[in-house]
Coordinates of C-alpha atoms in Angstrom, one line a residue:
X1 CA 8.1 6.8 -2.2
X2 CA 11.4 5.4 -1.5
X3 CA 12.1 4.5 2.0
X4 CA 15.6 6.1 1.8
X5 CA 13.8 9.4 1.4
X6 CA 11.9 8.6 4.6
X7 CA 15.0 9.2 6.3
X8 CA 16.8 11.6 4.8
X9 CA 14.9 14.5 5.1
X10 CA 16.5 16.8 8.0
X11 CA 18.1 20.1 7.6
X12 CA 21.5 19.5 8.7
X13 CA 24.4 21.7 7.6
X14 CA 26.4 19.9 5.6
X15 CA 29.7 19.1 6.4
X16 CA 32.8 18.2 3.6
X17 CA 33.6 14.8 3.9
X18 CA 37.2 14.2 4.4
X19 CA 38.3 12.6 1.4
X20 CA 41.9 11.1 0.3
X21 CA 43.1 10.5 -3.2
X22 CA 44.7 6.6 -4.2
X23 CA 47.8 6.7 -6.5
X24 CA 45.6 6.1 -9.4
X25 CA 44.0 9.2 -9.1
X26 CA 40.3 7.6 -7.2
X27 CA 39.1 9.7 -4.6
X28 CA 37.9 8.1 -1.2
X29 CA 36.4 8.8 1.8
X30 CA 37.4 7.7 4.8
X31 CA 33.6 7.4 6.6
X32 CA 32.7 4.4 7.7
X33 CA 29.3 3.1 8.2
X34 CA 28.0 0.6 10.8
X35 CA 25.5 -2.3 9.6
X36 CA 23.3 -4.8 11.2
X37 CA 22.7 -7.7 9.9
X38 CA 19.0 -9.1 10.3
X39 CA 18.8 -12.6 10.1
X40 CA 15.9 -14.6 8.7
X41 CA 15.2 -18.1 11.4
X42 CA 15.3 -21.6 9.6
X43 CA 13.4 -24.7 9.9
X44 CA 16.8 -26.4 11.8
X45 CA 16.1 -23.8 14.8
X46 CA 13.7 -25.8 16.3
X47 CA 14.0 -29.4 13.9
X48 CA 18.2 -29.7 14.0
X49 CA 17.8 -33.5 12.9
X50 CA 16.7 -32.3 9.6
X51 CA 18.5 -33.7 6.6
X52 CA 19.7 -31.6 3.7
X53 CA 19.1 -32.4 0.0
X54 CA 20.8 -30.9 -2.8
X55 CA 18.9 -28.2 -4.7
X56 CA 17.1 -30.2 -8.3
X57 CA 18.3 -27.1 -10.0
X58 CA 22.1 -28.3 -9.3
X59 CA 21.0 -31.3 -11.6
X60 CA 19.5 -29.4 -14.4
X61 CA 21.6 -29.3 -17.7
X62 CA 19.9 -26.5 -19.1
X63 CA 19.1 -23.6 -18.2
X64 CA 23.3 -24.0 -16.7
X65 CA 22.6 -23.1 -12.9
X66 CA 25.9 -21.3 -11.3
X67 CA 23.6 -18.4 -9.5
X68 CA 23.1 -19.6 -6.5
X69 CA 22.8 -17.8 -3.4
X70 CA 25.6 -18.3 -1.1
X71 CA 24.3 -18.8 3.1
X72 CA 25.6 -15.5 4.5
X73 CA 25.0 -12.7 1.4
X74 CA 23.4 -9.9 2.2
X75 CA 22.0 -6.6 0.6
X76 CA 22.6 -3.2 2.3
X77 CA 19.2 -1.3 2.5
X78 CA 20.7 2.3 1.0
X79 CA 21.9 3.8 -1.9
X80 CA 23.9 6.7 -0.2
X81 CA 26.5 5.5 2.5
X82 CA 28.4 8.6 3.2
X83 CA 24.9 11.1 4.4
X84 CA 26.1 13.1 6.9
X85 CA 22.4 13.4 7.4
X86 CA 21.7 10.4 7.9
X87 CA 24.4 9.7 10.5
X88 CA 23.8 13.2 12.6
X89 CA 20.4 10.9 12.8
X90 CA 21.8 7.9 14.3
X91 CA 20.8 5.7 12.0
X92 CA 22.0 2.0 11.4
X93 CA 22.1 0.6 8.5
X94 CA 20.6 -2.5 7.4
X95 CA 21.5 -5.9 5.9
X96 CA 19.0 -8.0 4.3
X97 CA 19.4 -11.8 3.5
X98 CA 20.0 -11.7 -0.1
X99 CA 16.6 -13.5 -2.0
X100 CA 17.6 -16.7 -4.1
X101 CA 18.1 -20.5 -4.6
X102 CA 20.9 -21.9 -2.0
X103 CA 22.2 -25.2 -3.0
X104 CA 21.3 -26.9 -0.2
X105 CA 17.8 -27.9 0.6
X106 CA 15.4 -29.0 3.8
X107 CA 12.7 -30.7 1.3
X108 CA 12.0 -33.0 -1.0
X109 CA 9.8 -32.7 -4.2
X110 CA 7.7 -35.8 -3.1
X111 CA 7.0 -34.7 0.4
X112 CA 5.9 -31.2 -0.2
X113 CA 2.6 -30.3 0.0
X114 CA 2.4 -26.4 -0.6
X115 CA -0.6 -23.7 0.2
X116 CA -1.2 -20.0 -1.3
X117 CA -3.2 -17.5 1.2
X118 CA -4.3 -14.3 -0.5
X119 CA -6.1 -12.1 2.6
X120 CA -7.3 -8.6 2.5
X121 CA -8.3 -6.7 -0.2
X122 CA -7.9 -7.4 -3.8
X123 CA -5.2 -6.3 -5.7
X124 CA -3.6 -6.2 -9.2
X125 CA -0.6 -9.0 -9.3
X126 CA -2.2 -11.7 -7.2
X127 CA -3.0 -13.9 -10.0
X128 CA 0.8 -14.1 -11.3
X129 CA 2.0 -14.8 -8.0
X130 CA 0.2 -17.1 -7.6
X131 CA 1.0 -18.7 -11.2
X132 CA 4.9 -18.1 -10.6
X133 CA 4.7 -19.7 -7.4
X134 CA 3.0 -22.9 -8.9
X135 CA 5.3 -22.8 -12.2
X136 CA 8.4 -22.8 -9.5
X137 CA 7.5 -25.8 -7.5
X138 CA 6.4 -27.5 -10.6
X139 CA 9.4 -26.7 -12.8
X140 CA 12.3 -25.8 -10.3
X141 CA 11.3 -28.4 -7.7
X142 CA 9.4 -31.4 -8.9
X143 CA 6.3 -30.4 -6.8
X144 CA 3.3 -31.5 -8.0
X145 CA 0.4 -30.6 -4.8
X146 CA 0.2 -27.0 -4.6
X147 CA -3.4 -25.7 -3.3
X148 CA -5.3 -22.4 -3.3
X149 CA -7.1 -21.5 -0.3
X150 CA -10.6 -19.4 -1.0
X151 CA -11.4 -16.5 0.4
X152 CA -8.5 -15.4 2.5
X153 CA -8.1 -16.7 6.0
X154 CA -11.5 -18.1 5.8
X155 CA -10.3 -20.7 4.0
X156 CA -10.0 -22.2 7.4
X157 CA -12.6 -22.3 8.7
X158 CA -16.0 -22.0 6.6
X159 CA -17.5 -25.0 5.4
X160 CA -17.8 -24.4 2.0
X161 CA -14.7 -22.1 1.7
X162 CA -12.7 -25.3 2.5
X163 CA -12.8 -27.0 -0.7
X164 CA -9.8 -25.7 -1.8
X165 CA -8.8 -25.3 -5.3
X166 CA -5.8 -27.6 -6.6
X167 CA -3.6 -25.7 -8.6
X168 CA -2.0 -27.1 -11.8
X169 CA 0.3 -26.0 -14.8
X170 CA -2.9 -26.1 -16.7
X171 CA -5.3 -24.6 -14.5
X172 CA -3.0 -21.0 -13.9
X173 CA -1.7 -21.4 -17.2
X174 CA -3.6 -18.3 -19.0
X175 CA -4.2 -16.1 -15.2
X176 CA -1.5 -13.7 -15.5
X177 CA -3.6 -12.2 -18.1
X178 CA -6.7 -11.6 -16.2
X179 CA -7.7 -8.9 -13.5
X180 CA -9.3 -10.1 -10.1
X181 CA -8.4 -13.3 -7.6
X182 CA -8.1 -17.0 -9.0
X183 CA -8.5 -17.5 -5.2
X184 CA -11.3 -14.9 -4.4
X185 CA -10.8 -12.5 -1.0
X186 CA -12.2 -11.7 2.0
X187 CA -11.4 -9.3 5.1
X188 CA -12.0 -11.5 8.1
X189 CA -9.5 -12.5 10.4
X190 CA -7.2 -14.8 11.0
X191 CA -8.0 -17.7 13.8
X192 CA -4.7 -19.2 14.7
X193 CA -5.2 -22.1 16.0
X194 CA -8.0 -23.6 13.8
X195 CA -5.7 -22.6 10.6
X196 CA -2.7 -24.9 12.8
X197 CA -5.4 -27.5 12.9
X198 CA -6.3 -27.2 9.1
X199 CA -2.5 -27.3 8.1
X200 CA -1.9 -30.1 9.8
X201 CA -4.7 -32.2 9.0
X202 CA -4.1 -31.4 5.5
X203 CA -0.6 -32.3 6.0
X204 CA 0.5 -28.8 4.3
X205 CA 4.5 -28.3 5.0
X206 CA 4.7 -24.9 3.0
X207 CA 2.2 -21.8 3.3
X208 CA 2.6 -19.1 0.7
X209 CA 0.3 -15.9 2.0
X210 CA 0.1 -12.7 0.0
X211 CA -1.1 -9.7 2.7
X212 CA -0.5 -6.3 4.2
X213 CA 1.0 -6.1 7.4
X214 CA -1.9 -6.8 9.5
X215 CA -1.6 -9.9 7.5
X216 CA 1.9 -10.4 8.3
X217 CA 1.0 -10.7 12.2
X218 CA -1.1 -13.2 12.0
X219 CA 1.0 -15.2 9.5
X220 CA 4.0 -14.5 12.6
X221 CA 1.7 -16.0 14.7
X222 CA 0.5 -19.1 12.2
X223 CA 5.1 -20.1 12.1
X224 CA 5.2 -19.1 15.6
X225 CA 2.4 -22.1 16.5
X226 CA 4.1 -23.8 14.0
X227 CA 7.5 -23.6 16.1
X228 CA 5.2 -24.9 19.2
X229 CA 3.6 -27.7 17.6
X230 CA 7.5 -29.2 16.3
X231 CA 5.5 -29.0 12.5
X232 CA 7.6 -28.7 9.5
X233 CA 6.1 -25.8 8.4
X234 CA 7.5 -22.7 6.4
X235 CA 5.4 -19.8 6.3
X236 CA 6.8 -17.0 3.7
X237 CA 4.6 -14.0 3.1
X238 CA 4.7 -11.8 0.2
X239 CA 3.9 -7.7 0.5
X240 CA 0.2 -7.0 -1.1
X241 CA -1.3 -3.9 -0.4
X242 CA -2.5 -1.3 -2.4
X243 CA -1.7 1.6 -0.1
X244 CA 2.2 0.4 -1.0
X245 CA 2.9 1.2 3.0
X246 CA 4.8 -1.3 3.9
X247 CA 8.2 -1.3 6.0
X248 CA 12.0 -1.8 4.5
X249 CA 10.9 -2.5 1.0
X250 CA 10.3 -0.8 -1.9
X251 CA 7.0 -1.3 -3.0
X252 CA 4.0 -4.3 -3.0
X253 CA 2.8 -6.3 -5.7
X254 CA 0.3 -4.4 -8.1
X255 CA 1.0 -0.7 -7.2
X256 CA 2.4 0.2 -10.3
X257 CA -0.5 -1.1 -11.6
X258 CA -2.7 0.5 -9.1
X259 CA -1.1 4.1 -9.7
X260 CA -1.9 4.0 -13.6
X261 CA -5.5 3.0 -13.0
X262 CA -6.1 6.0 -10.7
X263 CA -4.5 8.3 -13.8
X264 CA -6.2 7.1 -16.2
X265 CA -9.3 7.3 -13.6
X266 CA -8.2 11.0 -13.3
X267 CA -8.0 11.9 -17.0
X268 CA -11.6 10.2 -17.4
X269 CA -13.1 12.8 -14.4
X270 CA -10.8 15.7 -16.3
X271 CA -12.9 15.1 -19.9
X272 CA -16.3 14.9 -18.1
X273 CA -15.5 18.0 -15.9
X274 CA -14.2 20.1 -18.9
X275 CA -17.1 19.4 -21.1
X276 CA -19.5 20.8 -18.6
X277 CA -19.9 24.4 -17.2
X278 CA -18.3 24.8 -14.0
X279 CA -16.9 21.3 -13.7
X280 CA -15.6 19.5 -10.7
X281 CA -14.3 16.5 -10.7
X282 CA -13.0 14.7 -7.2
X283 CA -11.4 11.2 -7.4
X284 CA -11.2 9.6 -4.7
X285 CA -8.7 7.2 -4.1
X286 CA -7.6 4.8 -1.0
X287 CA -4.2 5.8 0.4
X288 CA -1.8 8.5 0.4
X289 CA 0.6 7.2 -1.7
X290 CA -1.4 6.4 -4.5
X291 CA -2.8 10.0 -4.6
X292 CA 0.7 11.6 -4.6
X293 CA 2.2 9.2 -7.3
X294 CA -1.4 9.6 -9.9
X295 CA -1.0 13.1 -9.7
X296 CA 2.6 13.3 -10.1
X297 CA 1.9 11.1 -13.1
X298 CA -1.2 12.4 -14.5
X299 CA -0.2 16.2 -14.4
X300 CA -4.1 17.0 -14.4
X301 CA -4.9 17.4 -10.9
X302 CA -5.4 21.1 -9.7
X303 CA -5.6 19.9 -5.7
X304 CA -4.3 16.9 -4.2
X305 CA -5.6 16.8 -0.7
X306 CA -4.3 14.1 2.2
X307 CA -5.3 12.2 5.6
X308 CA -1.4 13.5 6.7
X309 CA -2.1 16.9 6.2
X310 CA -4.4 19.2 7.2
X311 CA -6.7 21.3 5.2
X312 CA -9.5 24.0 5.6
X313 CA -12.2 23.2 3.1
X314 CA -13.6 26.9 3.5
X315 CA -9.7 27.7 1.8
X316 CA -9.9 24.7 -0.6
X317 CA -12.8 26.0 -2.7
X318 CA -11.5 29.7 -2.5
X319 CA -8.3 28.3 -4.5
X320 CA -10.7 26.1 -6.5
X321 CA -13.0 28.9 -7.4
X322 CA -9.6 31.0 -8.8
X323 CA -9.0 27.6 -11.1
X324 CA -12.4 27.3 -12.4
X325 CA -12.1 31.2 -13.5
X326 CA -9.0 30.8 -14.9
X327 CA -9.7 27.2 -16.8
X328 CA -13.4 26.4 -16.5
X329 CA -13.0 23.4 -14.2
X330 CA -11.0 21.6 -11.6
X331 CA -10.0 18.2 -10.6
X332 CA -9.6 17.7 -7.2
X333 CA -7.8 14.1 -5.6
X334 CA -8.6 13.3 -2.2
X335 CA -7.0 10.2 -0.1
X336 CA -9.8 8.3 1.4
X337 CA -9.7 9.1 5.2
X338 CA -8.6 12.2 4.8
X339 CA -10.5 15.5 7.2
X340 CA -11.8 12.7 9.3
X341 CA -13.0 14.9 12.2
X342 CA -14.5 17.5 9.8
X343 CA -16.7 14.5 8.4
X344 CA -17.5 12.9 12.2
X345 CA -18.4 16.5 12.8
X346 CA -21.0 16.9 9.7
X347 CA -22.2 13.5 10.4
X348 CA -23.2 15.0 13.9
X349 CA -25.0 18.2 12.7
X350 CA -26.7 16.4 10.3
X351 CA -28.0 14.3 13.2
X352 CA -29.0 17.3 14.8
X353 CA -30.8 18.9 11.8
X354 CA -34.6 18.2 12.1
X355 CA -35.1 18.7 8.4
X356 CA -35.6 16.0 5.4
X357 CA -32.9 15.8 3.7
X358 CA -31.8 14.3 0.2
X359 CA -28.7 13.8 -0.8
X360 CA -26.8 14.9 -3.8
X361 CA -27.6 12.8 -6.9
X362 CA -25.2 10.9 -9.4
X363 CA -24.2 8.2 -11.2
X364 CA -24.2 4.9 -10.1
X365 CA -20.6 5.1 -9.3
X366 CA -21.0 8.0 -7.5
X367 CA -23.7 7.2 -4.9
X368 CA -21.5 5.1 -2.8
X369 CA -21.7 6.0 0.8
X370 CA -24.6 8.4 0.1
X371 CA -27.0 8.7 2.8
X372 CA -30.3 7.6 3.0
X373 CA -33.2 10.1 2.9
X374 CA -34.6 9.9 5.9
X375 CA -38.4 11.0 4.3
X376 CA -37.9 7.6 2.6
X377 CA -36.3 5.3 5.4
X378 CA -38.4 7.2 8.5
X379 CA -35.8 6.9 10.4
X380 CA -33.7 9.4 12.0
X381 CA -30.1 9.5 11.5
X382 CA -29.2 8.2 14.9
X383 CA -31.6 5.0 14.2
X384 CA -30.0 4.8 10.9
X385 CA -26.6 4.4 12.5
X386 CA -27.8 1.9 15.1
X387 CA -29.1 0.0 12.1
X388 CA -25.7 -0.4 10.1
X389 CA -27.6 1.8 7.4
X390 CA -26.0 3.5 4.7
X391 CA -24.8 6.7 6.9
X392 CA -22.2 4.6 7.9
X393 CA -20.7 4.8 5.0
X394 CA -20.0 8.7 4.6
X395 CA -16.8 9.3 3.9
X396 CA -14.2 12.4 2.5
X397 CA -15.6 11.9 -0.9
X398 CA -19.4 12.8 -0.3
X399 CA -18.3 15.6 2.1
X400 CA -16.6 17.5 -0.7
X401 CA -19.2 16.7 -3.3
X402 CA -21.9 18.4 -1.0
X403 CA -19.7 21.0 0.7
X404 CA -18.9 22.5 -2.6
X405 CA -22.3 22.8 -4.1
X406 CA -23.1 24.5 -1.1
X407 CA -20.2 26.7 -1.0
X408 CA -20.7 27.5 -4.8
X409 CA -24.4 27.8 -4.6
X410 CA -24.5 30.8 -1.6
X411 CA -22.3 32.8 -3.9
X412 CA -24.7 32.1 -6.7
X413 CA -22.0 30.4 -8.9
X414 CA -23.0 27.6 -11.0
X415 CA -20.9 24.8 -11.0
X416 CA -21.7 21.0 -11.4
X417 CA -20.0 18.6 -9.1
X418 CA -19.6 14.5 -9.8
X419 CA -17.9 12.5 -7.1
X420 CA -15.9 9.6 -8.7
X421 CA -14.5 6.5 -6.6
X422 CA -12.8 3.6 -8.8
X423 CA -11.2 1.8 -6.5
X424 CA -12.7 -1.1 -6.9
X425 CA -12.4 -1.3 -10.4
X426 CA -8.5 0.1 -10.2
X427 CA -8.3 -3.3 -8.1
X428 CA -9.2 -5.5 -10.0
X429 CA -7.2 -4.6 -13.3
X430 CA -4.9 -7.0 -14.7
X431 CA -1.1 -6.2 -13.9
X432 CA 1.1 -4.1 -16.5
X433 CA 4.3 -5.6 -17.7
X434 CA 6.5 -3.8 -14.4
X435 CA 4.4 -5.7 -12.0
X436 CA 4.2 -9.1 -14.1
X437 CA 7.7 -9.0 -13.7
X438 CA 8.1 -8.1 -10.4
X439 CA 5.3 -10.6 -9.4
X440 CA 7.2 -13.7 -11.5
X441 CA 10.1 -12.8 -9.1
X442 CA 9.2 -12.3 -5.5
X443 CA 7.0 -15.6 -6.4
X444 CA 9.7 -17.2 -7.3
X445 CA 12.2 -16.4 -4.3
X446 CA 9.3 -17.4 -2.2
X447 CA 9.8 -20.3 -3.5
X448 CA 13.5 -20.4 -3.0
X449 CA 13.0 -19.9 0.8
X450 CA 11.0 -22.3 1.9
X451 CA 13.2 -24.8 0.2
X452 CA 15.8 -23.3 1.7
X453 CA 14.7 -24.1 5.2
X454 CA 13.7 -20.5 5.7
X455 CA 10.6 -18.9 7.2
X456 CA 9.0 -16.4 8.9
X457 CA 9.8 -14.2 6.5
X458 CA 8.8 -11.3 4.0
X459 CA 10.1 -11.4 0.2
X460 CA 10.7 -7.9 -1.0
X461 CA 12.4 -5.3 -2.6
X462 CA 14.8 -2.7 -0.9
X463 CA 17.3 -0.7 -3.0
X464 CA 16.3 -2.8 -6.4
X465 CA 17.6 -6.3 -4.9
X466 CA 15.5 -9.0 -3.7
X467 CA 15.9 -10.1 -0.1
X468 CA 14.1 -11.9 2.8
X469 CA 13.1 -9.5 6.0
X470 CA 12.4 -11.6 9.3
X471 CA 8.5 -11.0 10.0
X472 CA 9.1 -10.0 13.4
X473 CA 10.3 -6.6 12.7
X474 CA 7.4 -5.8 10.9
X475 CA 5.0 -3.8 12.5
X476 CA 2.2 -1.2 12.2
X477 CA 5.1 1.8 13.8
X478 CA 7.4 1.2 11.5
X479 CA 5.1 1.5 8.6
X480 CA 5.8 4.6 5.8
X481 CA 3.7 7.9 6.2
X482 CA 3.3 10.4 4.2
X483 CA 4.8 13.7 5.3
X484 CA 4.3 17.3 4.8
X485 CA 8.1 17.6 4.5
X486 CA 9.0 14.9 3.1
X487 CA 10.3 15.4 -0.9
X488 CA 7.4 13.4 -2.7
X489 CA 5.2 15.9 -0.8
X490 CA 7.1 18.7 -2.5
X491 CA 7.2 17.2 -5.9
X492 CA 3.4 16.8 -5.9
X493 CA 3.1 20.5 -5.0
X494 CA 5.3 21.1 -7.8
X495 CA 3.3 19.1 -10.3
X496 CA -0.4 20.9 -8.9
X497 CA 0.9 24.0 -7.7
X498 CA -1.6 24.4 -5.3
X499 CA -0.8 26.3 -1.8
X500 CA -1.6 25.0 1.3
X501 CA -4.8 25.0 2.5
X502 CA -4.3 25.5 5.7
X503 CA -6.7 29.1 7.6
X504 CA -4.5 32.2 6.7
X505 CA -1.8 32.7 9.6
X506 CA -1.7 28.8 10.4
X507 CA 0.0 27.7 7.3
X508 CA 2.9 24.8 8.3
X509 CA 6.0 24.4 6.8
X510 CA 6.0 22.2 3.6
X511 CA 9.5 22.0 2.6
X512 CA 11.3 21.7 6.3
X513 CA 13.7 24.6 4.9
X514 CA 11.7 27.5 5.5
X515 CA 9.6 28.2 2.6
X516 CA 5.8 28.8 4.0
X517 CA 3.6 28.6 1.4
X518 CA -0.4 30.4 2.2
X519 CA -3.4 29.4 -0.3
X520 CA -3.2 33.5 -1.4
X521 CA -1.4 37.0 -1.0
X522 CA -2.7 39.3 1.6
X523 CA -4.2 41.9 -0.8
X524 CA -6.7 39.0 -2.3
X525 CA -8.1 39.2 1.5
X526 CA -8.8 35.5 2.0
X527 CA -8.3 36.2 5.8
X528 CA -10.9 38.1 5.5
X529 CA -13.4 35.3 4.0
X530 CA -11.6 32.9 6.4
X531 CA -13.3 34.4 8.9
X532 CA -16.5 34.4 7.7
X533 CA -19.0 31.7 9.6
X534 CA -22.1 30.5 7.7
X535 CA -23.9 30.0 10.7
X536 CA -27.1 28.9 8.9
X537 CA -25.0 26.3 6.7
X538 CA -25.1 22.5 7.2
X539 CA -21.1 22.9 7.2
X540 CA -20.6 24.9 10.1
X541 CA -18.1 22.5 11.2

């Protein structure tokens, strides 16, 4: 979702704007917007003895370099200047420090010595960052060090993690083509000061990291130290996360990617649960914006269900019980995260229930986060928590599976039910051509920045330019959620035409301009069933 439609979604009266007409027959308007201009901090800041160089490219007979960047361009951050929306809002528009070489330069090609951080999760895209941002220094720059830390920020600080690997021409030649991490990941956390010590002692001047925005803090924090310590160090982070949430820009590395995986995932679940009687097929997938763009793509999803939006699952099979009679299956999509207290609540009873208990069977890809039996552990589920066991683990996914083949089975409805969860393997898919491209050229204004004298920033994308956003307004509050009202919403309900699945009477607003939508019509007497408690069910939740 754009960020643009983040913000423009009140219901404001709309006004004419006052417009004039020029002698040639143009029509203007006489609105004018006010900007702010966020500023990215340079290496001169805090070193103002250091010397400039002109940029290698200026040298370069062919290609014939006249792009450059000149010191104060910027990119405004929206498409539509005139919303009267948008200003009965407040809101102030932004200017972004327009991405690209500048002429001048704060480093040499002999005294660079560069590092590339990938931390989190893995993601389509890393690999061809990674080779873009080597293939810049190399053949833009003259560099000739450039290293890959292992494992994310424990690249710092485990033994064997340290041996970094040194990335050549050769070595990333062929990676752009492969799925996975030339660098490998991991999810532990950053340690400021030991990564200072590391970069020093290594003598490292330029730190690429990829990351989400948990990332981005404690790559703030790693220029921040930097700042205290007087090193020349330029730390330049690039967006990578596959729930695409992050602030100002338009999207992270990989997610195109990401969002064709999970359709083809979804038409894979769609042959399975059409060749079977009764079929059900839930996919699910790990953020909210991935769910709404598959199913907006795929077209097959009956029921998209999400962590921003509440549902009743009592009212979710109802609807999905009318599909099956009408088609012979359903495919259900369900952010991971999503009815988190109806699952903590389950996770109680079951606690509470004395009985042995075995969970649903599947397929190897369905059975994670299944809980283990307790007739073959012998332990109770409390002990199994304490333990770290694999109760831990229950999630959305496994609620649904087993909520709906009780639902089905105390109405004596066959059905068969196969939980699906590829987000491992939608991770680690090599990028399509969009996000190759993309990749080469966030990679390569990286590049452009630190050589630049700039840092503590974030190459991205807002309004289809390339820019650099100051790290320190980045921050978990200003991150993009996914809302009921918002117009991605409504073009997914479009696409499923599901009705919200919220208990009869308590349906919300989806559209923000008055148009409540209920799972069914009062003469199909869901409010009826609604209120119907299954007191002896392991769901009375």
């Amino acid at each position: 979702m754009s960020k643009d439609e983040h913000r423009d979604e009140m219901s404001t009266e709309e006004i004419p704007i006052p417009m004039t007409q020029t002698s040639d027959g143009r029509r203007t308007s006489q609105i004018t917007e006010t900007f702010i201009v966020n500023e990215v901090l340079q290496l001169q800041s805090y070193l103002p003895h250091l010397q400039q160089y002109q940029n290698p490219l200026l040298t370069r007979s062919w290609p014939i370099n006249t792009n450059f960047v000149g010191i104060n361009e910027t990119v405004t951050d929206t498409v539509f200047c005139n919303s009267l929306r948008a200003q009965s809002k407040g809101l102030v528009y932004s200017q972004w420090v327009r991405a690209g070489p500048r002429k001048q330069t704060y480093f040499t090609p002999s005294e660079v010595n560069a590092a590339i951080v990938s931390c989190g999760g893995l993601d389509p895209g890393i690999n061809i960052v990674v080779r873009e941002i080597v293939g810049s220094l190399d053949l833009a720059y003259n560099v000739r060090r450039a290293w890959g830390v292992r494992f994310g920020w424990r690249g710092f600080t485990d033994g064997a993690a340290k041996e970094w690997l040194e990335l050549t021409q050769e070595r990333v030649a062929h990676i752009h083509k492969e799925g996975g991490s030339i660098l490998g990941y991991s999810a532990d956390p950053c340690d400021v000061e030991e990564t200072l010590n590391v970069l020093e002692e290594r003598g490292i001047n330029q730190l690429y990291v990829l990351g989400n925005v948990e990332t981005c803090k404690s790559a703030s924090d790693i220029q921040l130290g930097a700042i205290k310590r007087k090193m020349k160090l330029s730390v330049i982070l690039i967006p990578k996360s596959i729930e695409n949430n992050f602030p100002y820009i338009d999207k992270c590395i990989g997610f195109d990617t990401v969002v064709q995986g999970a359709v083809d995932a979804i038409h894979r679940v769609l042959l399975a649960a059409s060749s079977v009687q009764g079929g059900i097929g839930i996919i699910k997938l790990g953020s909210g914006f991935m769910c709404l763009h598959a199913v907006m793509a795929s077209g097959d999803a009956d029921v998209c269900l999400l962590k921003a939006v509440p549902f009743d699952p009592k009212v979710v099979f109802e609807y999905v019980s009318k599909v099956i009679a009408s088609k012979g299956y359903a495919i259900i999509v369900v952010e991971d995260g999503a009815a988190e207290e109806l699952v903590k609540k389950w996770r109680a009873q079951l606690d509470v229930d004395t009985g042995d208990r075995t969970p649903v069977g599947g397929s190897m890809d369905e059975c994670i986060g299944k809980l283990v039996p307790r007739t073959a552990s012998g332990h109770s589920m409390k002990e199994e928590c304490a333990r770290g066991l694999a109760f831990e683990t229950f999630d959305i996914g496994q609620y649904l599976k087993e909520y709906a083949i009780d639902f089905f089975s105390k109405r004596g409805l066959h059905v068969t039910v196969r939980l699906s969860t590829p987000e491992w393997y939608i991770r680690s898919m090599p990028a399509l051509a969009s996000d190759r491209i993309f990749c080469n050229i966030v990679g390569s204004s990286a590049v452009h920045a630190a050589f630049a004298g700039l840092m503590h920033l974030v190459v991205g994308r807002v309004s289809q330019r390339y820019v650099y956003i100051p790290m320190s307004i980045i921050n978990e509050k200003n991150k993009p959620v996914v809302k009921e009202t918002s117009r991605m919403y409504n073009r997914m309900i479009r696409a499923t035409g599901q009705p919200s699945f919220q208990r009869q009477g308590h349906a919300k607003l989806i559209t923000g301009r008055g148009d409540v939508r209920r799972a069914f019509t009062p003469d199909q007497a869901l409010s009826d069933l609604a209120r119907e408690e299954q007191k002896d069910s392991t769901f009375h939740v």
